[in-house]
CSV table of C-alpha atoms in Angstrom, one decimal:
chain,number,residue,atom,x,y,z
M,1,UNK,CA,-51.5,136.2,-54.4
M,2,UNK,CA,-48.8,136.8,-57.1
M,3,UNK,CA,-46.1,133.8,-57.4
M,4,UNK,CA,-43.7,131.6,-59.2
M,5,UNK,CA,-43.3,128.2,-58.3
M,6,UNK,CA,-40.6,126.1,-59.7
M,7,UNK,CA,-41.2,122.7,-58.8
M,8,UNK,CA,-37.9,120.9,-59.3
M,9,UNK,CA,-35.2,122.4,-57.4
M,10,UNK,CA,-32.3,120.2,-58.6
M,11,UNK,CA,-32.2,118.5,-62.4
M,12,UNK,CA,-29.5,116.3,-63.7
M,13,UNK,CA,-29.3,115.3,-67.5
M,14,UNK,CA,-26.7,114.2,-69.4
M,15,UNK,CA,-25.2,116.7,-71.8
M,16,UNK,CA,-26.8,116.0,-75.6
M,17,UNK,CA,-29.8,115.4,-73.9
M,18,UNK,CA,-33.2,117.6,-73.7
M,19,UNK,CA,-34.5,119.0,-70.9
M,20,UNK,CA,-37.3,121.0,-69.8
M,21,UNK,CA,-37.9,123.1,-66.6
M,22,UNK,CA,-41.4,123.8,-65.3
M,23,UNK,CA,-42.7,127.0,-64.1
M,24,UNK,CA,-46.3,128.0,-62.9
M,25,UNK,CA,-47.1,131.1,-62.0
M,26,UNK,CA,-50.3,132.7,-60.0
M,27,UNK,CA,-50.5,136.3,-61.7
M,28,UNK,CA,-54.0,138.5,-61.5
M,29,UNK,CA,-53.3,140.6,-64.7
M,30,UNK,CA,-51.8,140.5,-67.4
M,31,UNK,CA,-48.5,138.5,-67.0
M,32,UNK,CA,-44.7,139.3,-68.9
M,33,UNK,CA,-42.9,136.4,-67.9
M,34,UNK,CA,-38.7,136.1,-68.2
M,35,UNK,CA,-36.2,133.1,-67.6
M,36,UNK,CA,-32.9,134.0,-66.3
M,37,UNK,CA,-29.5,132.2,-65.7
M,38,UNK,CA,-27.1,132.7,-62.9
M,39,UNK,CA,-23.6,130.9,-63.0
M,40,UNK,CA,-22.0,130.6,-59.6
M,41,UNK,CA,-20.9,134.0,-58.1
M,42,UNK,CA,-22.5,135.9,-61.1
M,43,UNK,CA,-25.5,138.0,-61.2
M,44,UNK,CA,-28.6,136.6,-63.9
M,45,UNK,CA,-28.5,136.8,-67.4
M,46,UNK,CA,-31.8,137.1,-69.6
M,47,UNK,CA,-32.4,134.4,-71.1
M,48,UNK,CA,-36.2,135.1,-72.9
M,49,UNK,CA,-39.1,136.8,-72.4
M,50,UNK,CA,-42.8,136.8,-73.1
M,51,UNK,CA,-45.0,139.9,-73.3
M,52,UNK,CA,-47.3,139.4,-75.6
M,53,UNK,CA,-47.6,137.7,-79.3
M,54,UNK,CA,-46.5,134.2,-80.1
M,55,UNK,CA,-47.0,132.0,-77.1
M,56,UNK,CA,-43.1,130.5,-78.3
M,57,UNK,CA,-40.8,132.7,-77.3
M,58,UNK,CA,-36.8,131.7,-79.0
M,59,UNK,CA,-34.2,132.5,-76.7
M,60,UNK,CA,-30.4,133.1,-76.5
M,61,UNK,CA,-28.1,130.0,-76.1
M,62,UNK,CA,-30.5,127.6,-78.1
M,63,UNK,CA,-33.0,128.1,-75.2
M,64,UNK,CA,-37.0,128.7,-75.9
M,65,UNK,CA,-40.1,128.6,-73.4
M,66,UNK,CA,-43.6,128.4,-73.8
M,67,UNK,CA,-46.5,130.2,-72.6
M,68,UNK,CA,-49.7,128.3,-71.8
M,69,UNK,CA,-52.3,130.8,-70.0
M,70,UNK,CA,-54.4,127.8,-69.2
M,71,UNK,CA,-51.8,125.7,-67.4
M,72,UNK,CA,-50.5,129.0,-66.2
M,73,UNK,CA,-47.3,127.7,-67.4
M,74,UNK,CA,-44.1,128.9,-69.2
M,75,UNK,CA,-41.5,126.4,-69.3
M,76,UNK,CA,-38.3,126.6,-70.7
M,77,UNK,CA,-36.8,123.9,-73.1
M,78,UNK,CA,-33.3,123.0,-75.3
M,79,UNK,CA,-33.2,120.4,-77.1
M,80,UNK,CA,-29.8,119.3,-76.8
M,81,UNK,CA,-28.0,120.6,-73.3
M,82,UNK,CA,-24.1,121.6,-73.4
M,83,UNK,CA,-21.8,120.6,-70.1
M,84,UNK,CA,-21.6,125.1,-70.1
M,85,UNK,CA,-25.5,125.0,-69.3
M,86,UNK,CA,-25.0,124.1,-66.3
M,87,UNK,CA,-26.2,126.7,-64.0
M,88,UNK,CA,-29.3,127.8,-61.5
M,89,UNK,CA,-32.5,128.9,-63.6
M,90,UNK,CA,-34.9,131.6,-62.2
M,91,UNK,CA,-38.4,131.9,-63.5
M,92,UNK,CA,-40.0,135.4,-62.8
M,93,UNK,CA,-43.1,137.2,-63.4
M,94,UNK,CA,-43.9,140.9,-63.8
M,95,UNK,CA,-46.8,142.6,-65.5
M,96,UNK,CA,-48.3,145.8,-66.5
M,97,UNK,CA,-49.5,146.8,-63.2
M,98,UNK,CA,-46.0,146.5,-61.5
M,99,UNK,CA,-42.1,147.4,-61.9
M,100,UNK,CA,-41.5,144.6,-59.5
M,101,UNK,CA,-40.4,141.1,-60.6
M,102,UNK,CA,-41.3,137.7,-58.4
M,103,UNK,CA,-38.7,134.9,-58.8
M,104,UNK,CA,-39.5,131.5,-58.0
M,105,UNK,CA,-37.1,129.5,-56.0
M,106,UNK,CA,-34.6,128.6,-58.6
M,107,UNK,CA,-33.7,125.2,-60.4
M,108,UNK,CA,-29.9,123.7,-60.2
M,109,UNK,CA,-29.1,121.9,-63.4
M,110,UNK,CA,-25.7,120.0,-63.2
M,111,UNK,CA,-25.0,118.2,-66.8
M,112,UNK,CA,-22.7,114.9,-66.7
M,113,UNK,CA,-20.8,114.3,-70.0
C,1,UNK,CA,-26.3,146.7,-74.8
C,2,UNK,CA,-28.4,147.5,-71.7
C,3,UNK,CA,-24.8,146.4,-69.4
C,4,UNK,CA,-25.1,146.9,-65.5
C,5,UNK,CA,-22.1,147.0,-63.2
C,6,UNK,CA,-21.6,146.7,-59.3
C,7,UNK,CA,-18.6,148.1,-58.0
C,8,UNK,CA,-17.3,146.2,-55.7
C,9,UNK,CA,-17.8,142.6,-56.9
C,10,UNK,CA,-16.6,141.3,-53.2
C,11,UNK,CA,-15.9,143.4,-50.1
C,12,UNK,CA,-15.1,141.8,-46.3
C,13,UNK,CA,-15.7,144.4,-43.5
C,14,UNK,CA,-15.6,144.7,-40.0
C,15,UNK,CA,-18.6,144.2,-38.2
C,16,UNK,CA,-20.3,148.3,-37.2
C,17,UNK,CA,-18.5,149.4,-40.5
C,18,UNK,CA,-20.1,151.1,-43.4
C,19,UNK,CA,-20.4,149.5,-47.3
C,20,UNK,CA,-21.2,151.2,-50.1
C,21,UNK,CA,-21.8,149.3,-53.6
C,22,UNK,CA,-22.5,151.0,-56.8
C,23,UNK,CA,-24.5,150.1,-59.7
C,24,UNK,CA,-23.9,151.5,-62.8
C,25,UNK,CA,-25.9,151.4,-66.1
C,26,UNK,CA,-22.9,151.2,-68.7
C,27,UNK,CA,-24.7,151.9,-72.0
C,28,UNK,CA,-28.5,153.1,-71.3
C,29,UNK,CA,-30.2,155.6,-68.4
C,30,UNK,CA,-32.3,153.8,-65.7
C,31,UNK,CA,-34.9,155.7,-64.0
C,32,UNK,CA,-35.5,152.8,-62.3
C,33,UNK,CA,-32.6,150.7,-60.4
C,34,UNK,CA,-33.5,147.3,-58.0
C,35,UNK,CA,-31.6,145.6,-55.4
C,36,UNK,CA,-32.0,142.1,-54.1
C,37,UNK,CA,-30.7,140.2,-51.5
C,38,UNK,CA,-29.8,136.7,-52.6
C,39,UNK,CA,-29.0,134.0,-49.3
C,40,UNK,CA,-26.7,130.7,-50.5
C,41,UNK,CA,-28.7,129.0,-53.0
C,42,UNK,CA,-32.1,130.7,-52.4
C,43,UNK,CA,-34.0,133.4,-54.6
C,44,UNK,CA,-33.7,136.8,-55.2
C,45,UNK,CA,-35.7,139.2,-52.6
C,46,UNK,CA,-36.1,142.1,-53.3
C,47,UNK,CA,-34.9,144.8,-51.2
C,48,UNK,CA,-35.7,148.1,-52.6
C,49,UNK,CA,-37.0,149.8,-55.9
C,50,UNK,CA,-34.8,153.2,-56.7
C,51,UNK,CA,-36.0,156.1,-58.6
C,52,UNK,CA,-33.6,158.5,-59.9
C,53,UNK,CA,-34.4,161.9,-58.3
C,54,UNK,CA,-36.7,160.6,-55.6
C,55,UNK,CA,-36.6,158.5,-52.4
C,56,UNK,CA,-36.2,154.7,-52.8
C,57,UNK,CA,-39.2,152.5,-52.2
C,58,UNK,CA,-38.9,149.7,-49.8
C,59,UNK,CA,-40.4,146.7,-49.3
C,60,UNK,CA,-41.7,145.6,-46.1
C,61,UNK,CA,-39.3,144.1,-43.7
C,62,UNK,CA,-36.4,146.1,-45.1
C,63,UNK,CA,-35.0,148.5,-42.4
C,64,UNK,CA,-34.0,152.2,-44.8
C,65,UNK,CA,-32.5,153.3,-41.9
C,66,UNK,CA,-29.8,150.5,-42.3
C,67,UNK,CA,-30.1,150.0,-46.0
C,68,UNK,CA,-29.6,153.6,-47.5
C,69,UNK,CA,-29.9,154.3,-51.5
C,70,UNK,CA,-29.1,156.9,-53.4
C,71,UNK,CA,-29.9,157.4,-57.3
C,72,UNK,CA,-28.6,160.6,-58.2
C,73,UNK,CA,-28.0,159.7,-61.3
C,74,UNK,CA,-30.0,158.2,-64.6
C,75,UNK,CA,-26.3,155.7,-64.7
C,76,UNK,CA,-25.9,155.2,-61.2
C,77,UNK,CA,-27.7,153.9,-58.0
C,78,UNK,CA,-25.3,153.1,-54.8
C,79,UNK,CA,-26.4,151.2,-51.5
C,80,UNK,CA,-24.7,151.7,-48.2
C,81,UNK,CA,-24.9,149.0,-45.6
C,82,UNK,CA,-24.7,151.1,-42.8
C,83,UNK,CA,-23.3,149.3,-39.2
C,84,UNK,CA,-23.0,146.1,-41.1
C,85,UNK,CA,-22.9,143.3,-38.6
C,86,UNK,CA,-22.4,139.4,-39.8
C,87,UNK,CA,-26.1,138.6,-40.5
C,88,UNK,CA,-26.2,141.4,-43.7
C,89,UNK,CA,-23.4,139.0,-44.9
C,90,UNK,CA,-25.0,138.6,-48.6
C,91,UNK,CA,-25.1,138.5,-52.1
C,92,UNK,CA,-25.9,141.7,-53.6
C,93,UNK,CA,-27.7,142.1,-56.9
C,94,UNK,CA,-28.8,145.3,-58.6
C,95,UNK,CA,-30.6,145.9,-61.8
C,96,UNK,CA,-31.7,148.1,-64.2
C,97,UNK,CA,-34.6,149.5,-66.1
C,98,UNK,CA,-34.3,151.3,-69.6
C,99,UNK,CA,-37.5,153.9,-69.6
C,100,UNK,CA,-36.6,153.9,-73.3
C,101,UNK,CA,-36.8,150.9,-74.9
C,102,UNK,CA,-37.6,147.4,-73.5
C,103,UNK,CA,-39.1,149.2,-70.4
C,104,UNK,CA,-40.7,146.2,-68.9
C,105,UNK,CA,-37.5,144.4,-68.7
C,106,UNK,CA,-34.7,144.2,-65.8
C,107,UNK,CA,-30.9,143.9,-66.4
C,108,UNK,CA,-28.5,142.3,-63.9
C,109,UNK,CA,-25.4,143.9,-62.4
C,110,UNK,CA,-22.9,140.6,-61.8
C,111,UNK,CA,-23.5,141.0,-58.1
C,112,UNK,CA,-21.5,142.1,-55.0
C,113,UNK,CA,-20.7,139.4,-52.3
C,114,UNK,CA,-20.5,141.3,-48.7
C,115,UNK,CA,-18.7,139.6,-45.6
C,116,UNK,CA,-19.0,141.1,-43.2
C,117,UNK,CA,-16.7,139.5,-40.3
């Protein structure tokens, strides 16, 4: 069956520090796999993508991910986290054989100072 | 580029009243148009794929009957919430394709909250 799992549903770092949130996915063909960002109330913002290419995909806000086909992973990183970063991350998968999109539960970041 | 907005971004109703939200592609045409159904600090579900032209396709557990859409345009999809009663009481999302450029990749409206009292 197609999935996302996001294993941590709540992180909390201290803005300047790194961070790094997981994402596995169960995908049968060929996976494109996107990170999003929601602020409260707002809809989700694109925050990378991989299709294809270089397994380290650079992002917008100082945000990348990488793909690992044998871990079945694609987790997003930022070295150095900003109090505005805090927000809920989605993980989702899609691929050639689909339109559709499957999210993974979320993960809440809150950022102390 | 590649903008989507939802029109309204809140509405309150009276329960067996109608809602309709729009979702417009500002900047690109969308053949293809989604809308979730997000519950307080869960996922995105979706609801619904819409084709412009052609009947929407909905997933399963997803009553049409209740949860009517309508692309009649390559800019614009619109859902009605037809009877609403308080357990449709939601956050609505929509997005968009570009069968241009970037096909494989969906844009977010900001979302319409519906309370539906």
């Amino acid at each position: 069956a197609q999935s996302v799992t996001q294993p941590d549903i709540h992180i909390t770092v201290s803005e300047g520090a790194s961070l790094e949130l997981r994402c596995n996915y169960s995908y049968g063909a060929t996976p494109y796999l996107f990170w999003y960002v929601q602020s409260p109330g707002q809809g989700l913002q694109l925050l990378l993508k991989y299709f294809s290419g270089d397994t380290l995909v650079q992002g917008i806000k100082g945000f990348e991910a990488e793909f690992k086909r044998s871990q079945s992973s694609f987790n997003l990183r930022k070295p150095s986290v900003h109090w505005s970063d805090a927000a809920e991350y989605f993980c989702a998968v899609g691929g050639t054989d689909t339109d559709k999109l499957i999210f993974g539960t979320g993960t809440r970041l809150q950022v102390f100072p | 580029g590649a903008v989507v907005s939802q029109h309204p971004s809140w509405v309150i109703c009276k329960s067996g009243t109608s809602v309709k939200i729009e979702c417009r592609s500002l900047d690109f045409q969308a053949t293809t148009m989604f809308w979730y159904r997000q519950f307080p600090k869960q996922s995105l579900m979706l609801m619904a794929t819409s084709n412009e032209g052609s009947k929407a396709t909905y997933e399963q557990g997803v009553e049409k009957d209740k949860f009517l859409i309508n692309h009649a345009s390559l800019t614009l999809s619109t859902l009605t919430v037809t009877s609403a009663h308080p357990e449709d009481s939601s956050f609505y999302i929509c997005s968009a394709r570009s069968p241009i450029q970037d096909t494989d990749t969906q844009y977010f409206g900001p979302g319409t909250r519906l309370t539906v009292l």
